[in-house]
Amino acid sequence: MQYAILIYSSEDIFGRLTDEEQEQALDKHRALQQELTGSGTLDAVAKLMDTSSAMTVRQTGENLLVLDGPFAETKEQLLGIYVIECETIDAAIEQAKKLPQGIAAYEVRPIGWGGGKIAVEDADS
Amino acid sequence: MLIADSLDESGAIAAHFSAARTRVLAALTRQFFDLDMAEEAYQEACKRALERWPLQGIPRDPTAWLLLTGRNATIDRLRKDKRLVFKDALPDVPVEGGNIEADIAELIDTAELRDDVLRLMFMCCHPDLALQDQLALALKVIGGFSVDKIARAFVVKPKAMEQRITRAKKRAAAIATQLESPTLQERAARLKAVCVMAYLLFNEGYSASGGDVHIREELCDEAIRLVRLLIRLFPSQAEVMGLLALCLFQNSRRGARLTSDGRLVALEDQNRTLWDQIEIAEGRVLLEKALRHGRAGPYQIQAAIAATHCRAQQAEDTDWAEIERLYAALEQVQPSPVVSLNRAVALSKTSDAQTGLAYLASHATTLDNYLYFHATRASLLQSAGQFEQAIAAYEQALLLGPTGQEREHIHQQIGSCKKSEKNIVTV
């Protein structure tokens, strides 16, 4: 079964951490990615750009509108996503618990169906 | 393990504070018509948060929590002091217990908060304030920088900076509290002024004219953060997107601009593999998004120029024809001698140094006291083989206060002009 771990936080938070704290948080991501890659259960991982680069397409009445900005102007935004393979939702929750807490919340959500692939450039390259 | 986790938590709390700061302060300033009181209220709210959040957890909406707590604490204090009988439209909401977020959700009007934040920023760029005072005030009020840090950024004694900020704040605050909710035109004018200030702040950090490199980087980061916040508040302003793109393109070269001993590396000599591709990608998206609006203003055009440089994998690959066209467009929307100077440089690349010089000649009068005008002209003359005139132009540049590194570079060029001159004579 595939599960998505959706990362939600206020966009300002991560950048406000000290360099050291940012590294600590990233270490937890790297460790989880390494572990999942090792067991062959990491199907995709993606970090989304800041919502200042987002646009929203939406039908309003007769018109198809293309609007600047993210879908919802909320205090917490979708910042990134993991797609992992787990036996049970409990197992997926256990993985989400390994991610840095206090700076983001993690929505664990089973995937109905899927396809395609996400190729992400190496952030360090 | 426990220690590591508690360290994480205090870091997270501090990050929530600074992320919420501008919005909370902006709303509190409207509440109390007083910036100092708003800052005190924010401090008090943070103090209480530090007592409660570690026990109760970080609230879902830290901004609302801090705003409400700061507001209530200040009202309580004012009542106790009997300094004034405070009346406002908001109901008293108990801070203890209850679901603060739900209680306050309807109290925070997004549109109103947007204008509050803009007002607070606009206050910092009051035209009566000297440019550096505007930036110092913005760093203090919007960015929450300490006076010490601002003093180090501007290479000024902390005491002197403290006095300057206090003076500037008094002056600006008197105006700001009178600022009504803006009309459409006023809002546009405020946005424009704030963009100018944000870009100045970015450039203050970007120009390596002195001070600690690390603090200068923080100024750039703060400017970028400020522009991001503007986009979040006003999502369909093409010029604000253009400004963010421009800042990101320039910032992407941060790692390549300075040698390990802090010397500036010219664009054409930079190691382009050190440019931050993630920032470049984001800048590109923002520029595309801005250009969809079909009103290419000065920031978008400058961003497009920066993007063209970023596209070239090596200096030789630079699309100078495109850059020349963009400077021509910039000359139309924002004519300035500096823009014409840059267009002349682009022309010298697309055709030859003579063409650039000819273009420069028709714009020469206005730029007599501008160091880079003479340095650029000198370099064009040098390329055109007019060494004697090149030396004269370099010497004029030397009179206009170059930095140590620039002086050294100019002397080198004069040396190579003299050598070339001699070769021509002897051949």
Coordinates of C-alpha atoms in Angstrom, one line a residue, chain A residues 24 28 97-101, chain B residues 1-9:
Chain A
Q24 CA 19.4 19.2 12.3
K28 CA 16.1 13.8 10.0
K97 CA 7.1 10.6 13.6
K98 CA 10.7 10.4 12.6
L99 CA 10.5 13.8 10.7
P100 CA 11.4 17.0 12.6
Q101 CA 8.6 18.0 14.9
Chain B
M1 CA 18.1 12.5 23.5
L2 CA 15.9 14.5 25.8
I3 CA 18.3 17.4 25.7
A4 CA 18.5 17.3 21.9
D5 CA 14.7 17.4 21.7
S6 CA 14.3 20.3 24.1
L7 CA 17.0 22.2 22.0
D8 CA 14.9 21.5 19.0
E9 CA 11.8 22.9 20.7

